[in-house]
PDB file of C-alpha atoms in Angstrom:
ATOM      1  CA  MET A   1     -68.859   2.528  28.949  1.00  0.00           C
ATOM      2  CA  ILE A   2     -65.991   3.756  31.139  1.00  0.00           C
ATOM      3  CA  LEU A   3     -67.262   7.336  31.029  1.00  0.00           C
ATOM      4  CA  ILE A   4     -70.787   6.293  32.000  1.00  0.00           C
ATOM      5  CA  ALA A   5     -69.543   4.096  34.853  1.00  0.00           C
ATOM      6  CA  LEU A   6     -67.278   6.882  36.180  1.00  0.00           C
ATOM      7  CA  ALA A   7     -70.155   9.341  35.950  1.00  0.00           C
ATOM      8  CA  GLY A   8     -72.177   6.852  38.005  1.00  0.00           C
ATOM      9  CA  VAL A   9     -69.488   6.762  40.695  1.00  0.00           C
ATOM     10  CA  GLY A  10     -69.438  10.550  40.886  1.00  0.00           C
ATOM     11  CA  ALA A  11     -73.224  10.778  40.913  1.00  0.00           C
ATOM     12  CA  GLY A  12     -73.577   8.172  43.664  1.00  0.00           C
ATOM     13  CA  ALA A  13     -71.030   9.949  45.857  1.00  0.00           C
ATOM     14  CA  ILE A  14     -72.526  13.400  45.312  1.00  0.00           C
ATOM     15  CA  ASN A  15     -76.067  12.119  45.869  1.00  0.00           C
ATOM     16  CA  ALA A  16     -75.060  10.680  49.250  1.00  0.00           C
ATOM     17  CA  VAL A  17     -73.487  13.965  50.368  1.00  0.00           C
ATOM     18  CA  VAL A  18     -75.511  16.607  48.533  1.00  0.00           C
ATOM     19  CA  GLY A  19     -78.149  15.225  46.209  1.00  0.00           C
ATOM     20  CA  SER A  20     -77.534  16.458  42.679  1.00  0.00           C
ATOM     21  CA  GLY A  21     -75.608  13.599  41.091  1.00  0.00           C
ATOM     22  CA  THR A  22     -77.960  13.586  38.111  1.00  0.00           C
ATOM     23  CA  LEU A  23     -76.238  16.789  37.021  1.00  0.00           C
ATOM     24  CA  ILE A  24     -73.232  14.565  36.221  1.00  0.00           C
ATOM     25  CA  THR A  25     -74.866  11.518  34.674  1.00  0.00           C
ATOM     26  CA  PHE A  26     -77.643  13.257  32.719  1.00  0.00           C
ATOM     27  CA  PRO A  27     -75.328  15.614  30.748  1.00  0.00           C
ATOM     28  CA  THR A  28     -72.915  12.716  30.224  1.00  0.00           C
ATOM     29  CA  LEU A  29     -75.588  10.550  28.605  1.00  0.00           C
ATOM     30  CA  VAL A  30     -76.862  13.456  26.488  1.00  0.00           C
ATOM     31  CA  ALA A  31     -73.312  14.283  25.375  1.00  0.00           C
ATOM     32  CA  LEU A  32     -72.854  10.656  24.298  1.00  0.00           C
ATOM     33  CA  GLY A  33     -75.897  10.872  22.049  1.00  0.00           C
ATOM     34  CA  TYR A  34     -78.760   9.577  24.192  1.00  0.00           C
ATOM     35  CA  PRO A  35     -82.101  11.400  23.714  1.00  0.00           C
ATOM     36  CA  PRO A  36     -82.994  13.565  26.761  1.00  0.00           C
ATOM     37  CA  VAL A  37     -86.022  11.524  27.858  1.00  0.00           C
ATOM     38  CA  THR A  38     -84.100   8.245  27.444  1.00  0.00           C
ATOM     39  CA  ALA A  39     -81.221   9.747  29.417  1.00  0.00           C
ATOM     40  CA  THR A  40     -83.585  10.860  32.197  1.00  0.00           C
ATOM     41  CA  MET A  41     -85.267   7.467  32.542  1.00  0.00           C
ATOM     42  CA  SER A  42     -82.056   5.407  32.233  1.00  0.00           C
ATOM     43  CA  ASN A  43     -80.401   7.644  34.793  1.00  0.00           C
ATOM     44  CA  ALA A  44     -83.284   7.306  37.270  1.00  0.00           C
ATOM     45  CA  VAL A  45     -83.161   3.512  36.997  1.00  0.00           C
ATOM     46  CA  GLY A  46     -79.391   3.360  37.398  1.00  0.00           C
ATOM     47  CA  LEU A  47     -79.162   5.699  40.386  1.00  0.00           C
ATOM     48  CA  VAL A  48     -81.449   3.532  42.524  1.00  0.00           C
ATOM     49  CA  ALA A  49     -78.419   1.412  43.462  1.00  0.00           C
ATOM     50  CA  GLY A  50     -76.486   4.478  44.600  1.00  0.00           C
ATOM     51  CA  GLY A  51     -79.488   5.616  46.628  1.00  0.00           C
ATOM     52  CA  VAL A  52     -79.539   2.293  48.458  1.00  0.00           C
ATOM     53  CA  SER A  53     -75.842   2.409  49.369  1.00  0.00           C
ATOM     54  CA  GLY A  54     -75.988   6.090  50.351  1.00  0.00           C
ATOM     55  CA  THR A  55     -79.035   5.566  52.563  1.00  0.00           C
ATOM     56  CA  TRP A  56     -77.448   2.523  54.200  1.00  0.00           C
ATOM     57  CA  GLY A  57     -74.305   4.538  54.896  1.00  0.00           C
ATOM     58  CA  TYR A  58     -76.367   7.141  56.778  1.00  0.00           C
ATOM     59  CA  ARG A  59     -78.540   4.620  58.666  1.00  0.00           C
ATOM     60  CA  ARG A  60     -77.325   5.744  62.101  1.00  0.00           C
ATOM     61  CA  GLU A  61     -78.397   9.334  61.444  1.00  0.00           C
ATOM     62  CA  LEU A  62     -81.900   8.113  60.556  1.00  0.00           C
ATOM     63  CA  ARG A  63     -82.551   6.938  64.110  1.00  0.00           C
ATOM     64  CA  GLY A  64     -85.175   8.965  65.932  1.00  0.00           C
ATOM     65  CA  GLN A  65     -86.633  10.481  62.749  1.00  0.00           C
ATOM     66  CA  TRP A  66     -89.305   7.904  61.908  1.00  0.00           C
ATOM     67  CA  ARG A  67     -92.076   9.747  63.727  1.00  0.00           C
ATOM     68  CA  ARG A  68     -91.711  12.537  61.160  1.00  0.00           C
ATOM     69  CA  LEU A  69     -90.645  10.434  58.189  1.00  0.00           C
ATOM     70  CA  ARG A  70     -93.832   8.367  58.328  1.00  0.00           C
ATOM     71  CA  TRP A  71     -95.578  11.515  57.076  1.00  0.00           C
ATOM     72  CA  GLN A  72     -92.889  12.601  54.634  1.00  0.00           C
ATOM     73  CA  ILE A  73     -92.532   9.204  52.947  1.00  0.00           C
ATOM     74  CA  PRO A  74     -96.091   9.215  51.515  1.00  0.00           C
ATOM     75  CA  GLY A  75     -95.436  12.762  50.274  1.00  0.00           C
ATOM     76  CA  SER A  76     -92.378  11.572  48.344  1.00  0.00           C
ATOM     77  CA  LEU A  77     -94.225   8.494  47.116  1.00  0.00           C
ATOM     78  CA  PHE A  78     -97.233  10.274  45.633  1.00  0.00           C
ATOM     79  CA  GLY A  79     -95.134  13.183  44.403  1.00  0.00           C
ATOM     80  CA  ALA A  80     -92.854  10.808  42.511  1.00  0.00           C
ATOM     81  CA  LEU A  81     -95.859   9.139  40.848  1.00  0.00           C
ATOM     82  CA  ALA A  82     -97.130  12.528  39.697  1.00  0.00           C
ATOM     83  CA  GLY A  83     -93.679  13.548  38.441  1.00  0.00           C
ATOM     84  CA  ALA A  84     -93.201  10.316  36.498  1.00  0.00           C
ATOM     85  CA  TRP A  85     -96.605  10.845  34.866  1.00  0.00           C
ATOM     86  CA  LEU A  86     -95.565  14.371  33.852  1.00  0.00           C
ATOM     87  CA  LEU A  87     -92.352  13.126  32.234  1.00  0.00           C
ATOM     88  CA  LEU A  88     -94.296  10.660  30.124  1.00  0.00           C
ATOM     89  CA  HIS A  89     -96.969  13.174  29.070  1.00  0.00           C
ATOM     90  CA  LEU A  90     -95.427  16.670  28.925  1.00  0.00           C
ATOM     91  CA  PRO A  91     -92.576  18.144  26.823  1.00  0.00           C
ATOM     92  CA  GLU A  92     -89.385  18.007  28.864  1.00  0.00           C
ATOM     93  CA  LYS A  93     -88.514  21.647  28.089  1.00  0.00           C
ATOM     94  CA  VAL A  94     -91.570  22.837  30.054  1.00  0.00           C
ATOM     95  CA  PHE A  95     -90.127  21.659  33.347  1.00  0.00           C
ATOM     96  CA  VAL A  96     -86.438  22.180  32.545  1.00  0.00           C
ATOM     97  CA  GLN A  97     -87.106  25.904  32.212  1.00  0.00           C
ATOM     98  CA  VAL A  98     -88.266  25.950  35.839  1.00  0.00           C
ATOM     99  CA  VAL A  99     -85.322  23.946  37.215  1.00  0.00           C
ATOM    100  CA  PRO A 100     -82.791  26.834  37.424  1.00  0.00           C
ATOM    101  CA  VAL A 101     -85.291  28.979  39.342  1.00  0.00           C
ATOM    102  CA  LEU A 102     -86.000  26.170  41.818  1.00  0.00           C
ATOM    103  CA  LEU A 103     -82.302  25.484  42.265  1.00  0.00           C
ATOM    104  CA  ILE A 104     -81.474  29.137  42.957  1.00  0.00           C
ATOM    105  CA  ALA A 105     -84.290  29.321  45.523  1.00  0.00           C
ATOM    106  CA  ALA A 106     -83.054  26.116  47.169  1.00  0.00           C
ATOM    107  CA  LEU A 107     -79.483  27.381  47.441  1.00  0.00           C
ATOM    108  CA  LEU A 108     -80.700  30.601  49.037  1.00  0.00           C
ATOM    109  CA  LEU A 109     -82.693  28.563  51.572  1.00  0.00           C
ATOM    110  CA  VAL A 110     -79.619  26.443  52.343  1.00  0.00           C
ATOM    111  CA  LEU A 111     -77.634  29.614  53.064  1.00  0.00           C
ATOM    112  CA  VAL A 112     -80.252  31.246  55.286  1.00  0.00           C
ATOM    113  CA  GLY A 113     -81.285  27.940  56.879  1.00  0.00           C
ATOM    114  CA  PRO A 114     -79.251  28.461  60.103  1.00  0.00           C
ATOM    115  CA  ARG A 115     -80.910  31.847  60.703  1.00  0.00           C
ATOM    116  CA  ILE A 116     -84.367  30.385  60.121  1.00  0.00           C
ATOM    117  CA  GLN A 117     -83.583  27.513  62.491  1.00  0.00           C
ATOM    118  CA  GLY A 118     -82.283  29.972  65.089  1.00  0.00           C
ATOM    119  CA  TRP A 119     -85.467  32.011  64.830  1.00  0.00           C
ATOM    120  CA  ALA A 120     -87.573  28.863  65.218  1.00  0.00           C
ATOM    121  CA  ARG A 121     -85.588  27.806  68.292  1.00  0.00           C
ATOM    122  CA  ARG A 122     -85.949  31.225  69.962  1.00  0.00           C
ATOM    123  CA  ARG A 123     -89.683  31.247  69.238  1.00  0.00           C
ATOM    124  CA  ALA A 124     -90.086  27.748  70.710  1.00  0.00           C
ATOM    125  CA  GLU A 125     -88.118  28.681  73.829  1.00  0.00           C
ATOM    126  CA  ASP A 126     -90.144  31.863  74.308  1.00  0.00           C
ATOM    127  CA  SER A 127     -93.380  29.889  74.099  1.00  0.00           C
ATOM    128  CA  GLY A 128     -92.144  27.251  76.548  1.00  0.00           C
ATOM    129  CA  ARG A 129     -92.153  24.423  73.979  1.00  0.00           C
ATOM    130  CA  SER A 130     -89.299  22.028  73.281  1.00  0.00           C
ATOM    131  CA  VAL A 131     -87.254  23.046  70.252  1.00  0.00           C
ATOM    132  CA  ASP A 132     -87.757  19.507  68.954  1.00  0.00           C
ATOM    133  CA  ASP A 133     -91.536  19.847  68.907  1.00  0.00           C
ATOM    134  CA  ILE A 134     -92.930  20.351  65.411  1.00  0.00           C
ATOM    135  CA  SER A 135     -96.247  22.163  65.185  1.00  0.00           C
ATOM    136  CA  ARG A 136     -99.017  20.835  62.991  1.00  0.00           C
ATOM    137  CA  GLY A 137     -98.585  23.811  60.688  1.00  0.00           C
ATOM    138  CA  ARG A 138     -94.891  23.157  60.172  1.00  0.00           C
ATOM    139  CA  MET A 139     -95.507  19.446  59.690  1.00  0.00           C
ATOM    140  CA  ALA A 140     -98.166  20.173  57.077  1.00  0.00           C
ATOM    141  CA  ALA A 141     -95.813  22.605  55.313  1.00  0.00           C
ATOM    142  CA  LEU A 142     -93.038  20.010  55.423  1.00  0.00           C
ATOM    143  CA  VAL A 143     -95.231  17.264  53.933  1.00  0.00           C
ATOM    144  CA  ILE A 144     -96.439  19.609  51.186  1.00  0.00           C
ATOM    145  CA  ALA A 145     -92.858  20.646  50.405  1.00  0.00           C
ATOM    146  CA  THR A 146     -91.802  16.983  50.323  1.00  0.00           C
ATOM    147  CA  PHE A 147     -94.667  16.209  47.933  1.00  0.00           C
ATOM    148  CA  VAL A 148     -93.697  19.080  45.609  1.00  0.00           C
ATOM    149  CA  VAL A 149     -90.037  18.020  45.608  1.00  0.00           C
ATOM    150  CA  GLY A 150     -91.224  14.469  44.904  1.00  0.00           C
ATOM    151  CA  ILE A 151     -93.022  15.723  41.779  1.00  0.00           C
ATOM    152  CA  TYR A 152     -89.850  17.479  40.697  1.00  0.00           C
ATOM    153  CA  GLY A 153     -87.749  14.396  41.445  1.00  0.00           C
ATOM    154  CA  GLY A 154     -90.081  12.053  39.613  1.00  0.00           C
ATOM    155  CA  TYR A 155     -89.851  14.287  36.563  1.00  0.00           C
ATOM    156  CA  PHE A 156     -86.206  15.356  36.398  1.00  0.00           C
ATOM    157  CA  THR A 157     -84.437  14.020  39.581  1.00  0.00           C
ATOM    158  CA  ALA A 158     -81.559  16.553  39.364  1.00  0.00           C
ATOM    159  CA  ALA A 159     -80.889  18.486  42.599  1.00  0.00           C
ATOM    160  CA  GLN A 160     -83.962  17.141  44.413  1.00  0.00           C
ATOM    161  CA  GLY A 161     -81.688  16.525  47.408  1.00  0.00           C
ATOM    162  CA  ILE A 162     -80.752  20.205  47.571  1.00  0.00           C
ATOM    163  CA  LEU A 163     -84.428  21.151  47.466  1.00  0.00           C
ATOM    164  CA  LEU A 164     -85.211  18.684  50.282  1.00  0.00           C
ATOM    165  CA  ILE A 165     -82.356  19.944  52.456  1.00  0.00           C
ATOM    166  CA  ALA A 166     -83.531  23.508  51.862  1.00  0.00           C
ATOM    167  CA  ALA A 167     -87.122  22.715  52.853  1.00  0.00           C
ATOM    168  CA  MET A 168     -86.148  20.724  55.942  1.00  0.00           C
ATOM    169  CA  GLY A 169     -83.563  23.299  56.964  1.00  0.00           C
ATOM    170  CA  ALA A 170     -86.207  26.011  56.893  1.00  0.00           C
ATOM    171  CA  LEU A 171     -88.774  24.007  58.866  1.00  0.00           C
ATOM    172  CA  LEU A 172     -86.921  21.614  61.175  1.00  0.00           C
ATOM    173  CA  PRO A 173     -84.623  22.020  64.208  1.00  0.00           C
ATOM    174  CA  GLU A 174     -82.397  19.210  62.917  1.00  0.00           C
ATOM    175  CA  SER A 175     -78.664  18.947  62.298  1.00  0.00           C
ATOM    176  CA  MET A 176     -77.344  18.955  58.749  1.00  0.00           C
ATOM    177  CA  GLN A 177     -76.207  15.329  58.915  1.00  0.00           C
ATOM    178  CA  ARG A 178     -79.587  14.083  60.175  1.00  0.00           C
ATOM    179  CA  MET A 179     -81.380  16.054  57.475  1.00  0.00           C
ATOM    180  CA  ASN A 180     -78.962  14.615  54.930  1.00  0.00           C
ATOM    181  CA  ALA A 181     -79.834  11.091  56.074  1.00  0.00           C
ATOM    182  CA  ALA A 182     -83.561  11.805  55.711  1.00  0.00           C
ATOM    183  CA  LYS A 183     -82.875  13.361  52.306  1.00  0.00           C
ATOM    184  CA  ASN A 184     -81.118  10.196  51.128  1.00  0.00           C
ATOM    185  CA  LEU A 185     -84.066   8.008  52.121  1.00  0.00           C
ATOM    186  CA  LEU A 186     -86.709  10.278  50.578  1.00  0.00           C
ATOM    187  CA  SER A 187     -84.710  10.693  47.369  1.00  0.00           C
ATOM    188  CA  LEU A 188     -84.318   6.916  47.144  1.00  0.00           C
ATOM    189  CA  ILE A 189     -88.090   6.478  47.408  1.00  0.00           C
ATOM    190  CA  VAL A 190     -88.619   8.982  44.593  1.00  0.00           C
ATOM    191  CA  ASN A 191     -86.055   7.272  42.387  1.00  0.00           C
ATOM    192  CA  VAL A 192     -87.517   3.817  43.026  1.00  0.00           C
ATOM    193  CA  VAL A 193     -91.056   4.957  42.209  1.00  0.00           C
ATOM    194  CA  ALA A 194     -89.893   6.779  39.077  1.00  0.00           C
ATOM    195  CA  ALA A 195     -87.760   3.828  37.945  1.00  0.00           C
ATOM    196  CA  VAL A 196     -90.636   1.359  38.396  1.00  0.00           C
ATOM    197  CA  ALA A 197     -93.037   3.665  36.556  1.00  0.00           C
ATOM    198  CA  TYR A 198     -90.632   4.121  33.644  1.00  0.00           C
ATOM    199  CA  THR A 199     -89.976   0.390  33.467  1.00  0.00           C
ATOM    200  CA  ILE A 200     -93.663  -0.482  33.348  1.00  0.00           C
ATOM    201  CA  VAL A 201     -94.774   2.249  30.944  1.00  0.00           C
ATOM    202  CA  ALA A 202     -91.707   2.860  28.785  1.00  0.00           C
ATOM    203  CA  PHE A 203     -89.528  -0.256  29.027  1.00  0.00           C
ATOM    204  CA  ASP A 204     -88.322   0.048  25.427  1.00  0.00           C
ATOM    205  CA  ARG A 205     -87.295   3.701  25.854  1.00  0.00           C
ATOM    206  CA  ILE A 206     -84.765   2.905  28.604  1.00  0.00           C
ATOM    207  CA  SER A 207     -81.155   2.161  27.710  1.00  0.00           C
ATOM    208  CA  TRP A 208     -80.557  -0.799  29.993  1.00  0.00           C
ATOM    209  CA  ALA A 209     -76.851  -0.891  29.209  1.00  0.00           C
ATOM    210  CA  ALA A 210     -76.434   2.696  30.372  1.00  0.00           C
ATOM    211  CA  ALA A 211     -78.674   2.093  33.392  1.00  0.00           C
ATOM    212  CA  GLY A 212     -76.604  -0.947  34.381  1.00  0.00           C
ATOM    213  CA  LEU A 213     -73.312   0.936  34.134  1.00  0.00           C
ATOM    214  CA  ILE A 214     -74.685   3.807  36.207  1.00  0.00           C
ATOM    215  CA  ALA A 215     -76.011   1.321  38.772  1.00  0.00           C
ATOM    216  CA  VAL A 216     -72.626  -0.333  39.249  1.00  0.00           C
ATOM    217  CA  GLY A 217     -70.823   2.995  39.472  1.00  0.00           C
ATOM    218  CA  SER A 218     -73.354   4.690  41.749  1.00  0.00           C
ATOM    219  CA  LEU A 219     -73.438   1.703  44.129  1.00  0.00           C
ATOM    220  CA  ALA A 220     -69.738   2.182  44.830  1.00  0.00           C
ATOM    221  CA  GLY A 221     -70.050   5.967  44.802  1.00  0.00           C
ATOM    222  CA  GLY A 222     -72.876   5.902  47.353  1.00  0.00           C
ATOM    223  CA  PHE A 223     -70.721   3.997  49.850  1.00  0.00           C
ATOM    224  CA  LEU A 224     -67.809   6.389  49.311  1.00  0.00           C
ATOM    225  CA  GLY A 225     -69.979   9.474  49.615  1.00  0.00           C
ATOM    226  CA  ALA A 226     -71.656   8.269  52.810  1.00  0.00           C
ATOM    227  CA  HIS A 227     -68.316   7.279  54.349  1.00  0.00           C
ATOM    228  CA  TYR A 228     -66.687  10.668  53.845  1.00  0.00           C
ATOM    229  CA  GLY A 229     -69.808  12.835  53.924  1.00  0.00           C
ATOM    230  CA  ARG A 230     -70.671  11.790  57.477  1.00  0.00           C
ATOM    231  CA  ARG A 231     -67.347  13.249  58.638  1.00  0.00           C
ATOM    232  CA  LEU A 232     -68.054  16.750  57.329  1.00  0.00           C
ATOM    233  CA  SER A 233     -68.977  19.515  59.762  1.00  0.00           C
ATOM    234  CA  PRO A 234     -72.356  21.253  59.277  1.00  0.00           C
ATOM    235  CA  GLY A 235     -70.646  24.317  57.811  1.00  0.00           C
ATOM    236  CA  ALA A 236     -68.513  22.247  55.457  1.00  0.00           C
ATOM    237  CA  LEU A 237     -71.499  20.181  54.326  1.00  0.00           C
ATOM    238  CA  ARG A 238     -73.498  23.350  53.698  1.00  0.00           C
ATOM    239  CA  ALA A 239     -70.602  24.770  51.681  1.00  0.00           C
ATOM    240  CA  VAL A 240     -70.361  21.581  49.586  1.00  0.00           C
ATOM    241  CA  ILE A 241     -74.089  21.754  48.870  1.00  0.00           C
ATOM    242  CA  VAL A 242     -73.856  25.371  47.699  1.00  0.00           C
ATOM    243  CA  VAL A 243     -70.759  24.798  45.543  1.00  0.00           C
ATOM    244  CA  VAL A 244     -72.169  21.692  43.878  1.00  0.00           C
ATOM    245  CA  GLY A 245     -75.500  23.437  43.424  1.00  0.00           C
ATOM    246  CA  LEU A 246     -73.849  26.382  41.675  1.00  0.00           C
ATOM    247  CA  ILE A 247     -71.903  24.030  39.404  1.00  0.00           C
ATOM    248  CA  GLY A 248     -75.098  22.144  38.643  1.00  0.00           C
ATOM    249  CA  LEU A 249     -76.893  25.409  37.869  1.00  0.00           C
ATOM    250  CA  TRP A 250     -74.143  26.333  35.435  1.00  0.00           C
ATOM    251  CA  ARG A 251     -74.332  22.913  33.811  1.00  0.00           C
ATOM    252  CA  LEU A 252     -78.081  23.181  33.444  1.00  0.00           C
ATOM    253  CA  LEU A 253     -77.895  26.620  31.880  1.00  0.00           C
ATOM    254  CA  ALA A 254     -75.065  25.526  29.593  1.00  0.00           C
ATOM    255  CA  THR A 255     -77.018  22.526  28.265  1.00  0.00           C
ATOM    256  CA  ALA A 256     -80.384  24.313  28.076  1.00  0.00           C
TER     257      ALA A 256
END
């Protein structure tokens, strides 16, 4: 119980700052003897509390983003529904084999994100547009990327935040902290949809004791992560994302 609760604290904090806390709680539950699918569903239910506290902690950075988020939120919503359906109908190993590839691609996008943003800014300035204007093409690409990450998050949840940051960093002229705030909200939506779907369809396959312990731990961890994560510089936050992503990749490969 103590190990699961502590894993929840760590996951809540990392989710608020980076978005791959499942890479702590999922292996912990599996190591303690929980079946992989039960661990995935129990973890998704438990981490909703941490998503709420992390999103609340970043509420100031969400201001001014609702014009774009009103399009991204449906993408996360429908993507999460599709991902939850996949978890309940497909062998878990099918998707887990793709996770390392997606994570590597996301980390590369996080690293080259500043150069992509710089190119986008120069192109906007040369065309006479405001750097904050988002073309229809980029908005469509962003919504599609959000939908795809939502599918991934509804299925496995691990590192969906890194994938979201990577997609937004490549397409938006936003600061890291503002993108992190949007990531927290979108990840929370995915987790809520997945948790509700699992509860309705597979109530008896969820370990509610484990989910409750993770919820308590992640609630506290989300507040801690948001409190300290908001103080990080863009470079430091990017470095944290890459380091945690590499550790998560190693953990995934080690447990595969």
